[in-house]
Coordinates of C-alpha atoms (C1' of nucleotides) in Angstrom, one line a residue:
Chain A
X8 CA 0.4 4.1 -27.9
X9 CA 1.7 7.6 -26.4
X10 CA -0.9 9.0 -27.3
X11 CA -3.4 10.6 -26.2
X12 CA -1.8 13.2 -23.3
X13 CA -2.0 16.1 -25.5
X14 CA -2.4 18.0 -21.3
X15 CA 0.3 21.1 -21.0
X16 CA 3.6 19.7 -18.8
X17 CA 2.5 22.0 -16.3
X18 CA 4.3 21.4 -13.0
X19 CA 3.7 24.4 -10.9
X20 CA 5.6 24.8 -7.5
X21 CA 3.5 24.2 -5.3
X22 CA 3.4 26.6 -2.1
X23 CA 6.8 24.4 0.4
X24 CA 5.1 22.6 2.5
X25 CA 6.4 22.6 6.2
X26 CA 7.7 18.5 6.8
X27 CA 5.8 18.4 10.3
X28 CA 2.5 19.8 8.4
X29 CA 2.5 17.3 6.1
X30 CA 0.0 15.2 5.0
X31 CA 1.8 12.1 5.0
X32 CA 4.0 12.8 6.9
X33 CA 3.9 10.1 9.7
X34 CA 3.5 6.9 6.7
X35 CA 5.8 8.4 3.4
X36 CA 9.7 7.5 3.6
X37 CA 10.5 10.3 6.2
X38 CA 8.3 8.9 9.2
X39 CA 10.8 7.6 10.9
X40 CA 13.5 11.2 10.5
X41 CA 13.6 12.9 13.8
X42 CA 13.9 16.5 13.8
X43 CA 16.9 17.2 12.5
X44 CA 17.4 14.3 9.3
X45 CA 13.8 16.6 8.2
X46 CA 15.7 19.9 8.3
X47 CA 18.1 18.0 6.2
X48 CA 15.7 17.1 4.1
X49 CA 12.9 19.7 3.5
X50 CA 16.7 21.2 2.1
X51 CA 16.4 19.5 -0.5
X52 CA 13.0 18.7 -1.2
X53 CA 10.5 21.0 -4.0
X54 CA 6.9 19.9 -4.8
X55 CA 5.4 19.0 -8.0
X56 CA 2.1 19.1 -9.5
X57 CA 1.1 17.1 -12.5
X58 CA -2.3 17.1 -14.9
X59 CA -4.7 14.0 -14.4
X60 CA -3.2 11.5 -17.6
X61 CA 0.1 13.9 -17.7
X62 CA 3.2 11.1 -18.2
X63 CA 5.4 12.4 -15.0
X64 CA 8.0 9.6 -16.4
X65 CA 8.9 7.7 -20.0
X66 CA 10.2 4.1 -19.0
X67 CA 13.9 4.0 -19.4
X68 CA 13.8 7.9 -20.0
X69 CA 16.4 9.4 -17.6
X70 CA 14.4 10.4 -14.6
X71 CA 15.5 12.8 -11.7
X72 CA 14.6 13.2 -9.4
X73 CA 12.7 10.0 -6.5
X74 CA 9.7 11.4 -4.5
X75 CA 6.4 11.0 -2.6
X76 CA 3.2 11.0 -3.2
X77 CA 1.2 13.5 -1.5
X78 CA -1.7 14.2 -2.8
X79 CA -3.9 11.9 -5.8
X80 CA -3.2 8.9 -7.7
X81 CA -0.9 8.0 -9.3
X82 CA -0.1 4.6 -11.8
X83 CA 3.2 2.8 -12.5
X84 CA 2.6 0.7 -15.9
X85 CA 3.4 -1.5 -18.9
X86 CA 3.5 -1.2 -22.3
X87 CA 4.0 -4.0 -25.6
X88 CA 4.5 -2.1 -28.7
X89 CA 1.2 -3.0 -30.2
X90 CA -0.6 -0.9 -27.5
X91 CA -1.7 -4.1 -24.8
X92 CA -1.1 -2.5 -21.6
X93 CA -0.5 -3.5 -18.2
X94 CA -0.5 -1.8 -14.9
X95 CA 1.9 -2.8 -12.1
X96 CA 2.0 -0.2 -9.5
X97 CA -1.2 2.0 -8.0
X98 CA 1.0 5.0 -6.1
X99 CA -2.1 5.9 -3.5
X100 CA -0.8 9.4 -1.1
X101 CA 3.4 7.9 0.5
X102 CA 3.7 6.0 -1.8
X103 CA 7.2 6.2 -2.9
X104 CA 8.2 7.2 -6.8
X105 CA 11.8 6.4 -8.6
X106 CA 14.6 4.0 -7.4
X107 CA 17.6 5.2 -6.2
X108 CA 20.7 3.3 -7.7
X109 CA 19.4 3.5 -10.8
X110 CA 18.6 6.6 -12.7
X111 CA 15.3 5.2 -15.2
X112 CA 12.5 3.0 -14.7
X113 CA 11.5 0.2 -16.8
X114 CA 7.8 1.5 -16.7
X115 CA 6.0 4.6 -17.7
X116 CA 4.7 7.1 -14.4
X117 CA 1.0 8.5 -15.3
X118 CA -0.5 10.9 -13.0
X119 CA -4.4 9.2 -12.6
X120 CA -6.0 12.1 -11.4
X121 CA -4.2 15.4 -10.2
X122 CA -1.1 15.2 -8.3
X123 CA 1.6 16.2 -6.0
X124 CA 4.7 14.6 -5.3
X125 CA 7.3 15.7 -2.8
X126 CA 10.6 15.4 -4.9
X127 CA 14.1 15.3 -3.9
X128 CA 16.9 15.1 -7.1
X129 CA 18.7 11.7 -6.6
X130 CA 21.7 12.5 -6.0
X131 CA 21.5 14.2 -2.9
X132 CA 19.0 11.9 -2.1
X133 CA 21.5 8.9 -2.4
X134 CA 23.6 10.8 -0.3
X135 CA 20.6 12.0 2.6
X136 CA 19.8 7.4 2.2
X137 CA 23.9 6.3 2.5
X138 CA 23.7 8.3 5.7
X139 CA 20.6 8.3 7.8
X140 CA 19.2 4.9 8.5
X141 CA 15.9 6.0 9.1
X142 CA 15.0 6.7 5.8
X143 CA 16.8 3.2 4.5
X144 CA 15.0 1.4 6.8
X145 CA 11.9 2.6 6.4
X146 CA 12.6 2.6 2.4
X147 CA 13.1 -0.7 2.6
X148 CA 10.3 -2.0 4.8
X149 CA 8.1 0.1 2.3
X150 CA 9.5 -2.5 -0.9
X151 CA 9.2 -5.1 0.9
X152 CA 5.4 -4.4 1.3
X153 CA 5.1 -3.5 -2.3
X154 CA 7.1 -6.3 -3.5
X155 CA 4.2 -8.4 -1.2
X156 CA 1.7 -6.4 -2.9
X157 CA 3.0 -7.7 -6.1
X158 CA 2.6 -11.3 -5.5
X159 CA -0.8 -10.2 -4.2
X160 CA -1.7 -8.6 -8.1
X161 CA -0.2 -11.8 -9.3
X162 CA -2.5 -14.6 -8.2
X163 CA -5.3 -11.5 -9.3
X164 CA -3.5 -12.1 -13.1
X165 CA -2.7 -15.4 -12.9
X166 CA -5.5 -17.6 -11.3
X167 CA -8.7 -15.7 -10.9
X168 CA -11.6 -14.8 -12.7
X169 CA -12.8 -11.8 -14.1
X170 CA -15.2 -11.8 -11.5
X171 CA -13.0 -12.0 -8.4
X172 CA -10.7 -10.1 -10.1
X173 CA -13.5 -7.0 -9.7
X174 CA -14.2 -8.0 -6.6
X175 CA -10.3 -8.0 -5.6
X176 CA -9.3 -4.6 -6.7
X177 CA -12.6 -2.9 -5.1
X178 CA -11.5 -5.2 -2.1
X179 CA -8.1 -3.4 -2.3
X180 CA -8.7 -0.2 -3.5
X181 CA -11.7 0.2 -0.4
X182 CA -8.7 -1.1 2.2
X183 CA -6.0 1.5 1.4
X184 CA -8.6 4.1 1.0
X185 CA -10.0 4.1 4.3
X186 CA -6.8 2.0 6.1
X187 CA -9.0 -1.0 7.1
X188 CA -11.5 0.8 9.6
X189 CA -14.3 -1.1 8.5
X190 CA -13.7 -4.0 11.0
X191 CA -18.0 -2.4 11.6
X192 CA -19.5 -4.5 9.6
X193 CA -23.2 -4.4 8.5
X194 CA -21.7 -0.3 7.6
X195 CA -22.2 0.7 4.0
X196 CA -18.5 1.2 2.9
X197 CA -18.4 4.1 -0.2
X198 CA -15.1 3.7 -2.0
X199 CA -13.8 6.7 -4.3
X200 CA -12.8 4.7 -7.5
X201 CA -9.9 6.5 -8.4
X202 CA -9.7 4.8 -11.7
X203 CA -11.5 4.6 -15.1
X204 CA -13.1 1.3 -16.1
X205 CA -9.8 1.3 -18.8
X206 CA -7.0 1.7 -16.1
X207 CA -9.7 -0.9 -14.0
X208 CA -8.8 -3.1 -17.0
X209 CA -5.2 -2.9 -16.9
X210 CA -4.9 -3.1 -13.9
X211 CA -6.7 -6.3 -13.5
X212 CA -5.5 -8.0 -17.4
X213 CA -9.2 -7.7 -18.7
X214 CA -10.8 -5.7 -21.5
X215 CA -12.7 -3.1 -20.4
X216 CA -15.3 -4.5 -21.4
X217 CA -15.5 -7.5 -19.5
X218 CA -14.4 -4.4 -16.5
X219 CA -17.9 -3.2 -17.3
X220 CA -20.3 -6.1 -16.7
X221 CA -19.0 -7.5 -14.4
X222 CA -19.4 -4.1 -12.5
X223 CA -23.0 -4.3 -14.0
X224 CA -23.8 -7.6 -13.1
X225 CA -22.1 -7.4 -9.4
X226 CA -24.7 -4.3 -9.3
X227 CA -27.7 -6.1 -10.4
X228 CA -26.8 -8.5 -7.8
X229 CA -26.7 -6.4 -5.3
X230 CA -22.9 -6.3 -3.7
X231 CA -22.5 -3.2 -4.8
X232 CA -24.3 -0.2 -5.8
X233 CA -23.2 2.7 -8.3
X234 CA -23.9 6.7 -7.1
X235 CA -22.7 8.3 -10.5
X236 CA -19.7 6.6 -12.3
X237 CA -16.8 6.7 -9.9
X238 CA -18.5 6.1 -6.3
X239 CA -19.5 2.7 -5.6
X240 CA -21.4 2.1 -2.9
X241 CA -20.3 -1.8 -0.5
X242 CA -23.2 -2.5 1.3
X243 CA -21.9 -5.5 2.8
X244 CA -17.9 -6.3 2.7
X245 CA -17.5 -9.0 3.8
X246 CA -20.5 -10.3 0.9
X247 CA -18.3 -8.7 -1.4
X248 CA -15.4 -10.0 0.1
X249 CA -17.2 -13.6 -0.4
X250 CA -16.5 -13.2 -4.0
X251 CA -12.8 -12.3 -3.9
X252 CA -11.8 -16.1 -4.0
X253 CA -9.5 -15.2 -0.6
X254 CA -9.9 -17.5 1.9
X255 CA -10.0 -15.0 4.9
X256 CA -8.3 -16.8 7.4
X257 CA -4.8 -17.8 7.0
X258 CA -1.9 -15.7 6.3
X259 CA -2.1 -13.9 8.7
X260 CA 1.2 -10.8 9.1
X261 CA 2.3 -11.3 13.0
Chain B
X18 CA -3.8 -29.1 -1.6
X19 CA -1.2 -29.8 0.9
X20 CA -0.5 -32.9 0.2
X21 CA 1.7 -35.1 -2.0
X22 CA 5.1 -33.8 0.4
X23 CA 5.3 -37.0 1.8
X24 CA 9.6 -36.6 2.0
X25 CA 10.6 -36.8 5.3
X26 CA 11.9 -33.6 6.6
X27 CA 15.1 -33.9 6.2
X28 CA 17.4 -30.8 6.9
X29 CA 21.3 -32.6 6.6
X30 CA 23.4 -29.6 8.3
X31 CA 25.8 -29.2 5.3
X32 CA 29.6 -29.3 6.2
X33 CA 30.6 -25.8 7.2
X34 CA 31.4 -23.6 3.9
X35 CA 33.9 -20.8 5.1
X36 CA 32.2 -17.6 3.3
X37 CA 35.1 -16.8 1.8
X38 CA 35.0 -20.1 -0.2
X39 CA 30.8 -19.8 -0.9
X40 CA 29.7 -20.6 -4.0
X41 CA 27.6 -17.4 -3.8
X42 CA 30.0 -14.9 -1.6
X43 CA 29.7 -11.7 -4.4
X44 CA 26.2 -11.8 -5.5
X45 CA 23.6 -12.9 -2.3
X46 CA 22.6 -10.3 0.8
X47 CA 26.2 -10.4 2.2
X48 CA 27.9 -9.5 -0.9
X49 CA 28.8 -5.8 0.3
X50 CA 30.8 -7.5 3.1
X51 CA 33.7 -7.0 4.5
X52 CA 36.4 -9.8 6.3
X53 CA 35.2 -8.7 10.0
X54 CA 31.2 -8.8 8.7
X55 CA 32.3 -12.1 7.1
X56 CA 32.7 -13.6 9.8
X57 CA 30.2 -12.5 12.7
X58 CA 27.6 -13.9 10.0
X59 CA 29.7 -16.7 10.2
X60 CA 29.0 -17.4 13.6
X61 CA 25.6 -17.1 13.3
X62 CA 24.6 -18.8 10.2
X63 CA 24.1 -22.8 9.9
X64 CA 23.3 -24.5 6.6
X65 CA 20.2 -26.2 5.7
X66 CA 18.7 -29.3 2.8
X67 CA 15.7 -29.7 1.3
X68 CA 14.5 -32.3 -0.9
X69 CA 12.2 -31.8 -4.1
X70 CA 8.7 -31.2 -3.2
X71 CA 9.7 -30.6 0.2
X72 CA 8.2 -27.5 2.2
X73 CA 10.3 -25.3 3.6
X74 CA 7.6 -23.2 5.2
X75 CA 3.6 -22.5 4.9
X76 CA 2.0 -19.9 4.4
X77 CA 1.7 -17.8 7.5
X78 CA 2.9 -20.5 9.4
X79 CA 6.1 -19.0 11.9
X80 CA 9.4 -18.6 9.9
X81 CA 12.7 -18.7 12.9
X82 CA 15.2 -18.0 10.3
X83 CA 16.2 -15.8 6.7
X84 CA 19.0 -17.2 4.7
X85 CA 20.3 -17.3 1.7
X86 CA 20.2 -20.3 -1.5
X87 CA 23.6 -21.6 -1.8
X88 CA 22.4 -23.7 -4.4
X89 CA 19.2 -25.3 -6.5
X90 CA 15.8 -24.0 -6.7
X91 CA 12.5 -22.7 -4.4
X92 CA 9.4 -21.4 -5.1
X93 CA 6.8 -18.7 -3.4
X94 CA 3.5 -19.7 -4.1
X95 CA 0.6 -18.9 -3.3
X96 CA -2.5 -20.9 -3.1
X97 CA -6.5 -20.4 -3.3
X98 CA -9.3 -22.6 -1.2
X99 CA -10.3 -24.8 -3.9
X100 CA -6.5 -25.0 -5.5
X101 CA -5.2 -23.0 -8.0
X102 CA -2.3 -22.3 -7.8
X103 CA 0.5 -18.6 -8.1
X104 CA 3.7 -19.5 -8.4
X105 CA 4.9 -15.7 -7.3
X106 CA 8.3 -16.0 -7.0
X107 CA 11.1 -18.5 -7.6
X108 CA 14.8 -18.6 -5.2
X109 CA 17.5 -19.4 -7.3
X110 CA 21.2 -19.3 -6.4
X111 CA 22.0 -16.5 -4.4
X112 CA 18.6 -15.5 -4.3
X113 CA 17.5 -14.5 -0.5
X114 CA 14.5 -15.8 1.5
X115 CA 12.5 -14.4 4.8
X116 CA 11.5 -11.2 5.9
X117 CA 13.2 -9.2 8.5
X118 CA 10.9 -7.3 10.1
X119 CA 8.2 -10.1 10.2
X120 CA 7.8 -13.6 11.9
X121 CA 5.9 -15.9 9.1
X122 CA 5.4 -15.4 4.3
X123 CA 2.3 -14.6 2.8
X124 CA 3.2 -17.6 0.6
X125 CA 4.8 -21.0 0.8
X126 CA 7.6 -22.0 0.0
X127 CA 8.5 -25.4 -1.6
X128 CA 12.0 -27.0 -2.4
X129 CA 12.0 -27.6 -6.7
X130 CA 14.8 -28.6 -6.8
X131 CA 17.3 -30.9 -4.1
X132 CA 18.1 -26.9 -1.8
X133 CA 20.5 -25.5 0.6
X134 CA 20.6 -22.7 2.3
X135 CA 22.7 -20.4 4.1
X136 CA 20.1 -19.7 6.4
X137 CA 20.9 -16.9 10.2
X138 CA 18.3 -17.2 13.1
X139 CA 15.6 -13.7 12.5
X140 CA 16.3 -12.2 15.3
X141 CA 19.8 -12.5 15.5
X142 CA 20.6 -11.5 11.8
X143 CA 18.0 -8.1 12.2
X144 CA 21.1 -7.9 15.0
X145 CA 23.9 -7.4 12.0
X146 CA 21.3 -6.1 9.4
X147 CA 20.3 -3.0 11.8
X148 CA 24.3 -2.5 12.4
X149 CA 25.6 -2.9 9.0
X150 CA 25.3 -1.3 6.5
X151 CA 26.7 -3.1 3.9
X152 CA 23.7 -6.1 4.8
X153 CA 20.7 -3.4 4.5
X154 CA 21.8 -1.8 1.6
X155 CA 22.4 -5.3 -0.1
X156 CA 19.0 -6.5 1.1
X157 CA 17.2 -3.5 0.0
X158 CA 18.6 -3.0 -3.5
X159 CA 18.0 -7.3 -4.2
X160 CA 14.4 -6.7 -3.1
X161 CA 14.3 -3.1 -5.4
X162 CA 15.4 -6.1 -8.5
X163 CA 13.0 -8.9 -7.3
X164 CA 10.1 -6.0 -7.3
X165 CA 11.6 -5.1 -10.6
X166 CA 10.9 -8.9 -12.4
X167 CA 7.9 -9.7 -10.4
X168 CA 6.3 -6.0 -12.3
X169 CA 8.1 -8.0 -15.3
X170 CA 5.7 -10.6 -14.2
X171 CA 2.7 -9.2 -13.9
X172 CA 3.1 -8.0 -17.2
X173 CA 3.5 -11.3 -19.1
X174 CA 0.3 -12.5 -16.6
X175 CA -1.9 -9.9 -17.7
X176 CA -1.1 -9.1 -20.9
X177 CA -0.2 -11.9 -22.8
X178 CA -0.5 -14.6 -24.9
X179 CA 0.2 -18.5 -23.8
X180 CA 3.1 -18.9 -26.5
X181 CA 4.1 -15.3 -25.7
X182 CA 4.7 -16.7 -21.5
X183 CA 6.5 -19.9 -22.8
X184 CA 8.5 -18.0 -24.5
X185 CA 9.8 -15.3 -21.9
X186 CA 9.8 -18.1 -19.1
X187 CA 13.0 -19.8 -21.2
X188 CA 14.5 -16.4 -21.3
X189 CA 14.5 -15.2 -18.4
X190 CA 15.5 -18.9 -16.8
X191 CA 18.3 -18.6 -20.2
X192 CA 19.2 -15.4 -19.0
X193 CA 19.2 -15.9 -15.0
X194 CA 21.2 -19.5 -15.4
X195 CA 24.0 -18.6 -18.4
X196 CA 24.0 -14.9 -16.5
X197 CA 23.6 -13.2 -19.7
X198 CA 26.6 -14.9 -21.8
X199 CA 24.6 -15.4 -24.6
X200 CA 25.4 -12.2 -26.5
X201 CA 27.9 -14.6 -28.6
X202 CA 24.3 -14.8 -31.2
X203 CA 24.4 -17.9 -33.4
X204 CA 25.8 -20.2 -30.7
X205 CA 22.9 -22.0 -29.9
X206 CA 21.7 -21.9 -25.6
X207 CA 21.5 -25.2 -23.4
X208 CA 18.7 -24.9 -20.5
X209 CA 18.5 -27.0 -17.9
X210 CA 14.3 -26.1 -16.6
X211 CA 14.7 -26.9 -13.2
X212 CA 10.9 -27.3 -13.3
X213 CA 8.0 -29.7 -14.3
X214 CA 5.8 -28.5 -16.8
X215 CA 2.7 -28.4 -13.7
X216 CA 5.5 -25.7 -11.8
X217 CA 5.6 -23.7 -15.3
X218 CA 2.0 -23.7 -15.4
X219 CA 2.1 -22.3 -12.1
X220 CA 4.6 -19.8 -13.1
X221 CA 2.1 -18.2 -16.1
X222 CA -1.1 -18.8 -14.8
X223 CA -1.7 -21.0 -16.8
X224 CA -2.8 -25.2 -16.9
X225 CA -0.1 -28.1 -17.8
X226 CA -2.0 -29.3 -21.3
X227 CA -1.1 -26.0 -22.9
X228 CA 2.1 -25.8 -21.9
X229 CA 2.9 -28.9 -22.4
X230 CA 1.3 -27.9 -25.7
X231 CA 2.9 -24.8 -26.3
X232 CA 6.5 -26.6 -26.3
X233 CA 5.2 -28.7 -28.4
X234 CA 5.0 -26.2 -31.1
X235 CA 7.8 -23.9 -30.2
X236 CA 9.0 -27.5 -31.0
X237 CA 8.0 -28.3 -33.8
X238 CA 7.7 -25.1 -35.6
X239 CA 12.1 -25.3 -34.7
X240 CA 12.3 -22.5 -32.2
X241 CA 13.3 -24.7 -29.9
X242 CA 14.3 -28.9 -29.6
X243 CA 14.4 -31.8 -26.6
X244 CA 16.2 -33.5 -25.4
X245 CA 15.2 -35.5 -22.7
X246 CA 11.7 -33.6 -21.0
X247 CA 14.0 -30.7 -19.7
X248 CA 16.3 -29.6 -21.3
X249 CA 15.7 -27.5 -23.6
X250 CA 18.6 -26.4 -26.3
X251 CA 17.6 -23.3 -28.0
X252 CA 19.3 -22.9 -31.4
X253 CA 18.6 -19.0 -32.0
X254 CA 17.8 -17.3 -28.9
X255 CA 17.2 -13.9 -30.7
X256 CA 14.1 -16.3 -32.8
X257 CA 12.8 -17.2 -29.8
X258 CA 12.8 -13.2 -28.0
X259 CA 10.9 -12.4 -30.6
X260 CA 7.9 -15.1 -29.7
X261 CA 8.0 -12.6 -26.2
X262 CA 6.4 -10.1 -27.5
X263 CA 8.7 -7.8 -25.7
X264 CA 10.7 -5.1 -27.5
X265 CA 14.2 -5.4 -27.5
X266 CA 15.1 -1.9 -27.7
X267 CA 13.7 -0.4 -24.7
X268 CA 13.9 0.3 -21.2
X269 CA 18.2 -0.2 -20.9
X270 CA 18.8 -0.1 -17.7
X271 CA 21.1 2.6 -16.7
Chain C
dC7 C1' 7.9 -57.0 -14.1
dG8 C1' 4.1 -53.6 -14.0
dC9 C1' 3.0 -48.7 -11.1
dC10 C1' 3.5 -43.8 -10.8
dA11 C1' 4.2 -39.6 -12.1
dT12 C1' 5.3 -36.9 -15.7
dG13 C1' 3.9 -35.1 -19.9
dT14 C1' 1.1 -35.4 -25.1
dT15 C1' -1.9 -35.6 -28.1
dG16 C1' -6.7 -35.1 -28.7
dA17 C1' -12.1 -33.8 -28.6
dC18 C1' -14.9 -30.1 -27.0
dC19 C1' -16.1 -25.9 -23.8
dT20 C1' -16.6 -22.1 -22.5
dG21 C1' -14.8 -17.0 -20.3
dG22 C1' -13.5 -13.4 -21.7
dA23 C1' -12.1 -10.8 -26.2
dT24 C1' -13.7 -9.0 -30.3
dC25 C1' -15.9 -6.0 -33.1
dA26 C1' -19.8 -3.1 -33.2
dA27 C1' -24.1 -0.3 -31.5
dG28 C1' -25.9 2.7 -28.7
dT29 C1' -26.9 6.2 -24.2
dA30 C1' -25.2 9.9 -20.4
dA31 C1' -23.0 13.2 -19.3
dG32 C1' -19.8 17.0 -19.3
dG33 C1' -17.8 21.2 -21.7
dT34 C1' -18.2 24.6 -25.6
dG35 C1' -19.5 28.0 -28.0
dG36 C1' -23.6 30.3 -30.6
Chain D
dC16 C1' -30.4 28.1 -23.5
dC17 C1' -29.7 24.8 -26.0
dA18 C1' -27.3 21.8 -30.1
dC19 C1' -23.1 19.8 -31.2
dC20 C1' -19.1 17.1 -29.4
dT21 C1' -16.1 14.4 -26.8
dT22 C1' -15.1 11.3 -23.4
dA23 C1' -16.6 8.0 -21.0
dC24 C1' -19.8 4.2 -20.4
dT25 C1' -22.8 0.2 -20.8
dT26 C1' -24.4 -4.3 -23.9
dG27 C1' -25.5 -7.0 -27.4
dA28 C1' -23.5 -10.7 -30.4
dT29 C1' -20.3 -13.3 -32.2
dC30 C1' -15.9 -15.9 -32.0
dC31 C1' -11.7 -18.0 -30.5
dA32 C1' -7.2 -18.9 -27.1
dG33 C1' -7.6 -22.0 -23.4
dG34 C1' -9.3 -24.5 -20.3
dT35 C1' -11.6 -29.1 -19.1
dC36 C1' -12.0 -34.3 -19.9
dA37 C1' -10.2 -37.8 -21.4
dA38 C1' -6.9 -41.3 -23.3
dC39 C1' -2.8 -42.4 -23.3
dA40 C1' 3.1 -42.3 -23.7
dT41 C1' 7.4 -43.4 -21.5
dG42 C1' 11.1 -43.6 -18.0
dG43 C1' 12.7 -44.1 -13.7
dC44 C1' 12.3 -48.0 -10.3
dG45 C1' 11.5 -51.0 -6.3

DNA sequence: CGCCATGTTGACCTGGATCAAGTAAGGTGG
DNA sequence: CCACCTTACTTGATCCAGGTCAACATGGCG
């Protein structure tokens, strides 16, 4: 299954960005850091950019850095010998990549779109982590959020129908892209899907044909409109959310 | 769906256990603590015991404590309005319950067997957490492990066949129960299943009938033997692991 | 003993997988 | 500017793993 990605291993060292001007400054693992702590991180950070489809790290291989997604989308996925693959994480800007304390990951990390990471060599980062509660507290919080997201995803994988899965995915992407601004009900929401049909299938535990058919069905019923292949317009977000199978009330996060 | 559990709300204050004699002392969230730190925890800890089937916390309801499983098994699960439920966590001794920084959980916590928790009221625990890197480091490590486990589980839910799911579950339980002592190949492994067929189905995203049929099939083929309903004997663990669909090589954790 | 919870097994059905043709939109080179 | 690929996507026909519905077995336990 390790095929297809013939892209040359680009890793452009992007023009350095000063932390203060960083677009993910307020959400990433460094978001609680003060000026002094940021300067320390600044000294060990560097940027890497990957082309779409390029592999950032193979499962089990050594990963010498950890870091944050600055721009673009990446996926974490697991593949069985016979090629069945399941996406287990979708990394959007500000998400953290890598595991302090381990020098490898048990899943493949792949660039979905062109992506830029703010990287730290693992050892120096671990040292900084141990010395800076602002970082470790934030990392714990982010990891707990990832765990909650993984568990919501488990319900989708284990118990939802194909249609509910698609509606759930669109809802999740919309929520993350728009940071939950669709409180303005009645307004159409535009989702720029960062995923191919195949990637959506790997996310949802479906085949790409089923994804395509369900999207067609939602379109036929007027719940969504397509603008090109990848842009989806949701005229009535609550109506789409009704199709996810979730109850809209319980589980208030306080 | 919130039916069935008519058990009276038992919460026996167990005879206090001194931390030094605690059976989960070396694996729980407190495992890195020194004597002094343990004494501080000792002052805010208390024990609670729940009967099998009893609900420890409902999704979305306030949960005033966090804690460790000392003895017994509990589950985390999510239920849809129409009753479909998916287990999203299985808590065995030493596992941590609850989420610092939030006063509710987005899933139900239910005692599977009789279970004893070592509880801390949330606020004092958070204070201790902030003051004690030994605790927060361990909690981060445990949360990262939970996240890896959740992601392995996602592959099971999304891509594995019913037979592979059952084999995976048995392998996971065996691994956790026996703490990986089955290196002694050729020896039979005895698994005392803490789960009913229905709970196994909720774990694996199957129906209980399918679970029952697959277990019968594995028995018929000699891969497992049953001793009563809940005790499973695996004469040849590697043979069972072959049925999980996992490759036995890659993903070495280093 | 009879009850109720748990588990097994059978017969049938169906949602989504599989297999197989298409279509549509870039991209490239002549 | 067009002919030709290639990659992404759509749609149809058929199949089958696992769900559903239903009957029955087993085994604690009052």
